CSV table of C-alpha atoms in Angstrom, one decimal:
chain,number,residue,atom,x,y,z
A,9,MET,CA,-20.7,-21.1,9.3
A,10,GLY,CA,-19.6,-19.6,6.1
A,11,GLN,CA,-17.7,-16.1,6.2
A,12,PRO,CA,-18.9,-13.2,4.5
A,13,SER,CA,-17.3,-11.4,1.7
A,14,PRO,CA,-14.4,-8.8,3.2
A,15,ALA,CA,-15.9,-6.4,1.0
A,16,THR,CA,-17.7,-3.9,2.8
A,17,THR,CA,-21.6,-3.3,2.4
A,18,VAL,CA,-23.1,0.3,2.9
A,19,ASP,CA,-26.6,1.0,4.2
A,20,PRO,CA,-29.1,3.4,2.4
A,21,ILE,CA,-29.1,6.9,3.8
A,22,LEU,CA,-30.9,10.0,3.5
A,23,ASP,CA,-30.0,13.5,2.4
A,24,ASP,CA,-26.5,13.8,2.6
A,25,ALA,CA,-25.7,12.1,6.1
A,26,PRO,CA,-22.5,10.2,6.3
A,27,VAL,CA,-22.2,6.6,4.6
A,28,VAL,CA,-23.1,4.1,7.2
A,29,ARG,CA,-20.8,1.0,6.4
A,30,LEU,CA,-21.3,-2.5,7.5
A,31,GLU,CA,-17.6,-4.0,8.3
A,32,TYR,CA,-16.3,-7.2,10.0
A,33,HIS,CA,-13.6,-8.1,12.1
A,34,THR,CA,-12.6,-11.3,13.5
A,35,ILE,CA,-11.6,-11.3,17.2
A,36,HIS,CA,-10.3,-14.4,19.0
A,37,GLY,CA,-11.6,-16.4,16.2
A,38,TYR,CA,-15.2,-15.0,16.1
A,39,ARG,CA,-16.4,-13.0,13.3
A,40,ARG,CA,-17.8,-9.5,14.5
A,41,ALA,CA,-20.0,-7.2,12.7
A,42,TYR,CA,-20.3,-3.5,13.2
A,43,ARG,CA,-21.5,-0.5,11.7
A,44,ILE,CA,-19.4,2.7,11.7
A,45,ALA,CA,-19.7,6.3,10.3
A,46,GLY,CA,-18.6,9.6,10.6
A,47,GLN,CA,-15.6,11.4,12.1
A,48,GLY,CA,-14.6,13.0,15.3
A,49,PRO,CA,-15.1,12.0,19.1
A,50,ALA,CA,-16.3,8.3,19.4
A,51,ILE,CA,-20.1,7.0,20.2
A,52,LEU,CA,-20.4,3.3,20.8
A,53,LEU,CA,-24.1,2.3,20.5
A,54,LEU,CA,-24.8,-1.0,22.3
A,55,HIS,CA,-28.2,-2.7,21.4
A,56,GLY,CA,-30.4,-4.9,23.4
A,57,ILE,CA,-31.2,-8.4,23.9
A,58,GLY,CA,-32.1,-10.4,20.7
A,59,ASP,CA,-31.5,-6.8,18.5
A,60,ASN,CA,-28.9,-5.8,16.3
A,61,SER,CA,-27.2,-2.7,15.2
A,62,THR,CA,-30.0,-2.0,12.7
A,63,THR,CA,-32.0,-0.8,15.8
A,64,TRP,CA,-29.9,2.5,15.4
A,65,ASN,CA,-30.7,2.9,11.9
A,66,GLU,CA,-32.6,6.4,12.6
A,67,VAL,CA,-30.2,7.9,14.5
A,68,ILE,CA,-26.6,6.6,13.4
A,69,GLY,CA,-26.6,8.8,10.2
A,70,GLU,CA,-27.6,11.8,11.8
A,71,LEU,CA,-25.1,11.6,14.8
A,72,ALA,CA,-22.7,10.5,12.2
A,73,ARG,CA,-22.3,14.4,11.0
A,74,ASP,CA,-20.5,15.5,13.9
A,75,TYR,CA,-18.9,12.2,15.4
A,76,THR,CA,-17.4,8.9,14.8
A,77,VAL,CA,-20.4,6.3,15.6
A,78,ILE,CA,-19.8,2.6,16.0
A,79,ALA,CA,-22.7,0.4,16.4
A,80,PRO,CA,-21.5,-3.1,16.9
A,81,ASP,CA,-23.8,-6.4,16.5
A,82,LEU,CA,-23.1,-8.2,20.0
A,83,LEU,CA,-21.8,-11.9,20.0
A,84,GLY,CA,-24.8,-13.6,19.3
A,85,HIS,CA,-26.4,-11.2,17.4
A,86,GLY,CA,-27.1,-9.7,14.2
A,87,LEU,CA,-24.6,-10.6,11.8
A,88,SER,CA,-21.6,-11.5,14.2
A,89,GLU,CA,-21.1,-15.2,15.1
A,90,LYS,CA,-23.3,-17.1,17.5
A,91,PRO,CA,-20.8,-19.5,18.9
A,92,LYS,CA,-21.6,-21.5,22.1
A,93,ALA,CA,-19.7,-19.0,24.2
A,94,ASP,CA,-20.1,-16.7,27.2
A,95,TYR,CA,-22.7,-14.5,26.8
A,96,SER,CA,-22.5,-12.5,30.3
A,97,VAL,CA,-22.3,-8.8,30.5
A,98,SER,CA,-18.8,-9.0,31.7
A,99,ALA,CA,-18.1,-10.9,28.6
A,100,PHE,CA,-19.8,-8.6,26.1
A,101,ALA,CA,-17.8,-5.9,27.8
A,102,ASN,CA,-14.8,-7.6,27.2
A,103,GLY,CA,-15.9,-8.1,23.3
A,104,MET,CA,-16.7,-4.1,23.2
A,105,ARG,CA,-13.0,-3.3,24.8
A,106,ASP,CA,-11.3,-5.6,22.0
A,107,LEU,CA,-13.1,-4.0,19.0
A,108,LEU,CA,-12.3,-0.9,20.3
A,109,VAL,CA,-8.6,-1.8,20.3
A,110,VAL,CA,-8.6,-3.1,16.8
A,111,LEU,CA,-10.2,-0.1,15.7
A,112,GLY,CA,-7.9,1.9,17.3
A,113,ILE,CA,-10.2,4.1,19.4
A,114,THR,CA,-9.0,4.7,23.2
A,115,LYS,CA,-11.7,7.3,24.1
A,116,VAL,CA,-15.5,6.8,23.7
A,117,THR,CA,-19.0,7.8,24.8
A,118,VAL,CA,-21.1,4.8,25.7
A,119,VAL,CA,-24.9,4.9,24.8
A,120,GLY,CA,-26.3,1.7,25.9
A,121,HIS,CA,-30.0,0.6,25.5
A,122,SER,CA,-31.6,-2.2,27.6
A,123,LEU,CA,-29.5,-5.2,28.1
A,124,GLY,CA,-26.8,-3.1,26.4
A,125,GLY,CA,-27.4,-0.4,29.0
A,126,GLY,CA,-26.2,-3.3,31.5
A,127,VAL,CA,-23.1,-3.9,29.3
A,128,ALA,CA,-22.5,-0.1,29.2
A,129,MET,CA,-22.4,0.1,32.9
A,130,GLN,CA,-20.4,-3.3,33.0
A,131,PHE,CA,-17.7,-1.7,30.6
A,132,CYS,CA,-17.4,1.3,32.6
A,133,TYR,CA,-16.7,-0.6,35.4
A,134,GLN,CA,-14.1,-2.8,33.8
A,135,PHE,CA,-12.3,-0.5,31.7
A,136,PRO,CA,-12.7,3.2,32.9
A,137,ARG,CA,-10.0,4.5,31.1
A,138,PHE,CA,-11.7,4.0,27.7
A,139,VAL,CA,-15.2,5.7,28.9
A,140,GLN,CA,-15.6,9.7,28.7
A,141,ARG,CA,-19.5,9.8,28.9
A,142,LEU,CA,-22.4,7.5,29.6
A,143,MET,CA,-26.0,7.2,28.3
A,144,LEU,CA,-28.4,4.4,29.7
A,145,VAL,CA,-31.6,4.2,27.5
A,146,ALA,CA,-34.2,2.0,29.4
A,147,PRO,CA,-31.1,0.0,30.9
A,148,GLY,CA,-31.3,-3.4,32.3
A,149,GLY,CA,-29.8,-3.8,35.9
A,150,VAL,CA,-31.9,-1.3,38.3
A,151,THR,CA,-34.2,-4.2,40.0
A,152,SER,CA,-35.4,-7.5,39.1
A,153,GLU,CA,-38.5,-6.1,37.6
A,154,VAL,CA,-38.8,-7.3,33.8
A,155,SER,CA,-41.6,-8.2,31.5
A,156,PRO,CA,-43.4,-11.4,32.4
A,157,ALA,CA,-42.7,-12.8,29.2
A,158,LEU,CA,-39.0,-12.5,29.3
A,159,ARG,CA,-39.4,-14.6,32.7
A,160,ALA,CA,-41.1,-17.1,31.2
A,161,VAL,CA,-38.7,-17.6,28.3
A,162,SER,CA,-35.8,-18.1,30.5
A,163,VAL,CA,-37.7,-21.1,32.1
A,164,PRO,CA,-36.4,-24.7,30.7
A,165,GLY,CA,-38.8,-25.9,28.1
A,166,VAL,CA,-40.7,-22.7,27.3
A,167,PRO,CA,-38.1,-21.1,24.3
A,168,TYR,CA,-39.5,-23.6,22.2
A,169,VAL,CA,-42.6,-21.5,22.0
A,170,LEU,CA,-40.7,-18.9,20.2
A,171,ARG,CA,-40.0,-21.4,17.5
A,172,GLY,CA,-43.6,-21.7,16.9
A,173,LEU,CA,-43.9,-18.1,16.0
A,174,GLY,CA,-41.6,-18.6,13.1
A,175,LEU,CA,-44.4,-20.8,11.5
A,176,PRO,CA,-46.0,-19.7,8.3
A,177,GLY,CA,-48.4,-16.9,9.1
A,178,ALA,CA,-47.8,-16.6,13.0
A,179,LEU,CA,-46.2,-13.3,13.0
A,180,PRO,CA,-48.6,-11.8,10.5
A,181,LEU,CA,-51.4,-12.7,13.1
A,182,LEU,CA,-49.7,-11.2,15.9
A,183,ARG,CA,-49.2,-8.2,14.0
A,184,ALA,CA,-52.6,-8.2,13.1
A,185,VAL,CA,-53.7,-8.7,16.5
A,186,GLY,CA,-51.4,-5.9,17.9
A,187,ARG,CA,-53.1,-3.7,15.1
A,188,SER,CA,-56.4,-4.1,16.6
A,189,LEU,CA,-55.5,-3.8,20.2
A,190,ALA,CA,-53.6,-0.5,19.6
A,191,LYS,CA,-57.3,1.0,18.6
A,192,ALA,CA,-58.5,-0.6,21.6
A,193,ASP,CA,-60.3,1.5,24.3
A,194,GLY,CA,-60.3,0.2,28.0
A,195,LEU,CA,-63.1,-1.1,29.7
A,196,PRO,CA,-65.2,1.4,31.8
A,197,GLY,CA,-63.4,2.0,35.2
A,198,MET,CA,-60.1,0.7,33.9
A,199,PRO,CA,-57.1,2.5,34.8
A,200,GLU,CA,-55.5,4.2,31.6
A,201,ARG,CA,-52.3,2.5,32.0
A,202,LEU,CA,-54.1,-1.1,31.8
A,203,ALA,CA,-55.8,-0.4,28.5
A,204,PRO,CA,-54.8,-2.6,25.7
A,205,ARG,CA,-53.2,0.1,23.7
A,206,ASN,CA,-50.7,1.0,26.4
A,207,LEU,CA,-49.8,-2.8,27.1
A,208,ILE,CA,-48.6,-3.4,23.8
A,209,THR,CA,-46.2,0.0,23.1
A,210,ASP,CA,-43.5,-2.1,21.9
A,211,HIS,CA,-45.2,-4.8,20.4
A,212,GLN,CA,-43.8,-3.9,16.7
A,213,ASP,CA,-40.3,-4.0,17.9
A,214,LEU,CA,-40.4,-7.2,19.7
A,215,LEU,CA,-42.2,-8.9,17.0
A,216,ARG,CA,-39.0,-7.4,14.7
A,217,ILE,CA,-36.7,-9.2,17.3
A,218,ILE,CA,-38.8,-12.6,17.4
A,219,ASP,CA,-38.7,-12.7,13.5
A,220,ASP,CA,-34.9,-12.7,13.6
A,221,LEU,CA,-34.6,-15.4,16.2
A,222,ALA,CA,-36.2,-17.7,13.4
A,223,ASP,CA,-32.5,-18.7,12.7
A,224,ASP,CA,-31.4,-21.7,14.9
A,225,GLU,CA,-28.3,-20.1,15.9
A,226,ALA,CA,-29.6,-16.8,16.6
A,227,HIS,CA,-32.5,-18.4,18.5
A,228,ARG,CA,-30.0,-20.6,20.9
A,229,ALA,CA,-28.0,-17.3,21.3
A,230,PHE,CA,-30.5,-15.6,22.7
A,231,ILE,CA,-31.4,-18.3,25.0
A,232,ARG,CA,-28.1,-18.4,26.5
A,233,THR,CA,-27.9,-14.6,26.7
A,234,LEU,CA,-31.4,-14.3,28.3
A,235,ARG,CA,-30.3,-16.8,30.9
A,236,ALA,CA,-27.1,-15.1,32.2
A,237,VAL,CA,-29.2,-12.2,33.0
A,238,VAL,CA,-32.8,-13.2,33.8
A,239,ASP,CA,-34.3,-15.8,35.4
A,240,TRP,CA,-38.3,-16.8,36.5
A,241,ARG,CA,-38.0,-14.4,39.4
A,242,GLY,CA,-36.7,-11.5,36.8
A,243,GLN,CA,-33.7,-9.8,36.2
A,244,ALA,CA,-30.8,-11.3,38.1
A,245,VAL,CA,-28.3,-8.7,37.8
A,246,THR,CA,-28.0,-5.1,39.1
A,247,PHE,CA,-25.6,-2.2,38.3
A,248,LEU,CA,-26.9,-0.5,41.5
A,249,ASP,CA,-23.9,-1.5,43.7
A,250,ARG,CA,-21.3,-0.2,41.4
A,251,ALA,CA,-23.1,2.9,40.4
A,252,TYR,CA,-21.3,5.0,43.0
A,253,LEU,CA,-18.0,4.7,40.9
A,254,THR,CA,-19.6,6.8,37.9
A,255,ALA,CA,-19.6,10.0,40.5
A,256,ARG,CA,-17.3,11.8,38.1
A,257,LEU,CA,-18.9,10.4,34.8
A,258,PRO,CA,-21.2,12.4,32.8
A,259,MET,CA,-24.2,10.5,32.8
A,260,MET,CA,-28.0,10.8,31.1
A,261,ILE,CA,-30.7,8.3,31.8
A,262,ILE,CA,-33.7,7.8,29.0
A,263,TRP,CA,-36.8,6.0,29.6
A,264,GLY,CA,-40.3,5.8,27.6
A,265,SER,CA,-43.0,6.5,29.9
A,266,LYS,CA,-44.7,3.7,28.2
A,267,ASP,CA,-42.2,0.8,28.4
A,268,THR,CA,-43.6,-2.6,28.4
A,269,VAL,CA,-40.4,-4.4,28.6
A,270,ILE,CA,-38.8,-2.6,31.8
A,271,PRO,CA,-41.1,-0.5,33.8
A,272,ALA,CA,-40.3,3.3,33.5
A,273,HIS,CA,-40.3,3.9,37.2
A,274,HIS,CA,-36.7,2.3,37.1
A,275,ALA,CA,-35.8,5.5,35.8
A,276,GLU,CA,-36.5,7.4,39.1
A,277,LEU,CA,-34.5,4.4,41.1
A,278,ALA,CA,-31.5,4.9,38.6
A,279,GLY,CA,-31.9,8.6,39.2
A,280,ALA,CA,-31.9,8.0,43.0
A,281,ALA,CA,-28.5,5.8,42.8
A,282,LEU,CA,-27.0,8.0,40.5
A,283,PRO,CA,-27.9,11.6,41.6
A,284,HIS,CA,-25.5,13.4,39.0
A,285,ALA,CA,-27.4,11.9,36.0
A,286,ARG,CA,-29.6,13.7,34.0
A,287,VAL,CA,-32.8,11.8,33.5
A,288,GLU,CA,-34.9,12.4,30.3
A,289,ILE,CA,-38.4,11.0,30.1
A,290,PHE,CA,-39.9,10.5,26.6
A,291,ASP,CA,-43.9,10.7,27.1
A,292,GLY,CA,-45.8,8.3,25.1
A,293,ALA,CA,-42.6,6.1,24.1
A,294,GLY,CA,-42.2,2.5,24.7
A,295,HIS,CA,-39.1,0.7,25.7
A,296,PHE,CA,-37.4,1.9,22.3
A,297,PRO,CA,-37.4,5.8,22.7
A,298,PHE,CA,-35.0,6.4,20.2
A,299,ARG,CA,-37.0,4.8,17.5
A,300,ASP,CA,-40.1,6.0,18.8
A,301,ASP,CA,-38.9,9.9,18.7
A,302,PRO,CA,-35.7,9.9,17.0
A,303,GLN,CA,-35.4,13.5,16.5
A,304,ARG,CA,-35.6,14.4,20.4
A,305,PHE,CA,-33.1,11.5,20.9
A,306,ILE,CA,-30.2,13.0,18.4
A,307,THR,CA,-30.9,16.2,19.8
A,308,LEU,CA,-30.2,15.0,23.3
A,309,VAL,CA,-27.2,13.2,22.3
A,310,ARG,CA,-25.8,16.1,20.8
A,311,GLU,CA,-26.4,18.6,23.5
A,312,PHE,CA,-25.1,16.1,26.0
A,313,MET,CA,-21.9,15.8,24.2
A,314,GLU,CA,-21.7,19.5,23.7
A,315,THR,CA,-22.6,20.6,27.0
A,316,THR,CA,-20.5,18.1,29.0
A,317,GLU,CA,-16.8,17.6,29.7
A,318,ALA,CA,-15.3,14.4,28.8
A,319,MET,CA,-14.1,12.7,31.9
A,320,ASP,CA,-10.3,11.9,31.7
A,321,PHE,CA,-9.9,8.5,34.0
A,322,ASP,CA,-7.7,9.4,37.3
A,323,PRO,CA,-6.5,6.1,39.0
A,324,TYR,CA,-6.3,8.1,42.6
A,325,ASN,CA,-10.1,9.1,42.3
A,326,TRP,CA,-10.9,5.5,41.2
A,327,HIS,CA,-9.0,4.0,44.3
A,328,ARG,CA,-10.7,6.6,46.6
A,329,LEU,CA,-14.2,5.7,45.1
A,330,MET,CA,-13.4,2.2,45.6
A,331,SER,CA,-11.9,2.5,49.0
A,332,ALA,CA,-14.7,4.4,50.4
A,333,GLY,CA,-17.6,2.3,48.7
A,334,PRO,CA,-21.4,3.3,48.2
A,335,GLN,CA,-22.3,6.3,50.1
A,336,LEU,CA,-25.9,5.7,50.6
A,337,GLU,CA,-26.3,9.0,52.3
A,338,GLU,CA,-25.8,10.7,49.0
A,339,MET,CA,-28.5,9.2,47.2
A,340,VAL,CA,-31.8,11.4,46.6
A,341,GLY,CA,-35.2,10.6,46.0
A,342,ASP,CA,-38.5,10.2,48.7
A,343,ASP,CA,-38.7,7.4,51.2
A,344,ASP,CA,-40.4,5.1,48.9
A,345,ILE,CA,-38.1,5.5,46.2
A,346,LEU,CA,-34.8,4.9,48.2
A,347,GLU,CA,-36.5,2.1,50.1
A,348,GLN,CA,-36.8,0.5,46.6
A,349,VAL,CA,-33.1,1.5,45.9
A,350,PHE,CA,-32.0,-0.4,49.5
A,351,GLU,CA,-33.9,-3.5,48.7
A,352,ALA,CA,-32.7,-4.0,45.2
A,353,LEU,CA,-29.2,-3.7,46.5
A,354,GLU,CA,-30.1,-6.2,49.2
A,355,ASP,CA,-31.6,-8.7,47.0
A,356,GLU,CA,-28.5,-8.7,45.0
A,357,ARG,CA,-26.4,-9.9,48.0
A,358,SER,CA,-29.2,-12.8,48.5
A,359,VAL,CA,-28.4,-16.0,47.9
A,360,ASN,CA,-31.7,-17.2,47.1
């Protein structure tokens, strides 16, 4: 595929926020795109599956007033190349390490959304020397539960349905249906959570992502990425088995109460397995809380950065934690929550 001009392009900005630059680096022969802005302590923003760095547009400029903010397009996404390559979470973590090395950044606060949350946890496990803080936003990797649509798309043959959504008129029709459902009330006696308007909370962002998959290469990379983490049974990868390694790492977990992609109750499960993490629920928000309420998100990130002490990697502590293994008795929560966490851990060990 053709290489873009090496000249930097600039995103539009509001007021006097720092300029957000779109830049490229070729690493291991693959072109990688990333947005970067600001000066100060580094924050790495990792987007979700099928998405790209523009998903952070409403927050990156404001955060860049105080920090160096790097928002990459993961390999296979956005303006990064889309080769026939390894799209596992560990490969994505490797790619983020390589990009930071090229940029000369050795310490970073990692913010990961959805798939990017799973990549962020994997990055902390593989490259703990880089990580000072961790923020997970509706992350993948808690239990197998995930949107039935994603499970279906992972089945061979079904992905071609997505291609049909690229036909003229298909997406405008879906947007019109979404607008109608957003105004619809539930039937008498129907639980509020099942009202149509609550089942399509994320439809605008999901249609935005689907629109980007009209490109053949983007579509193939999306399917390879999806099948690395999801099958017909649900999410196939969990981070709970290594969550104990973050015991000294400042952490925050953010979720939207009306997430239609990964259930919001995963926030409770993650909080049980990560008792040192602060959990924040965005009431009424969906799978993209940083887009539903960007100002609250920006405030939380700044507060998180200012009120927590950046962790310095301690090899002795890492050795001690890994040697001792998970301390299940340190998990918090009621019996039902803990049972779900233990089931998720047991499911990870299953070969079925």
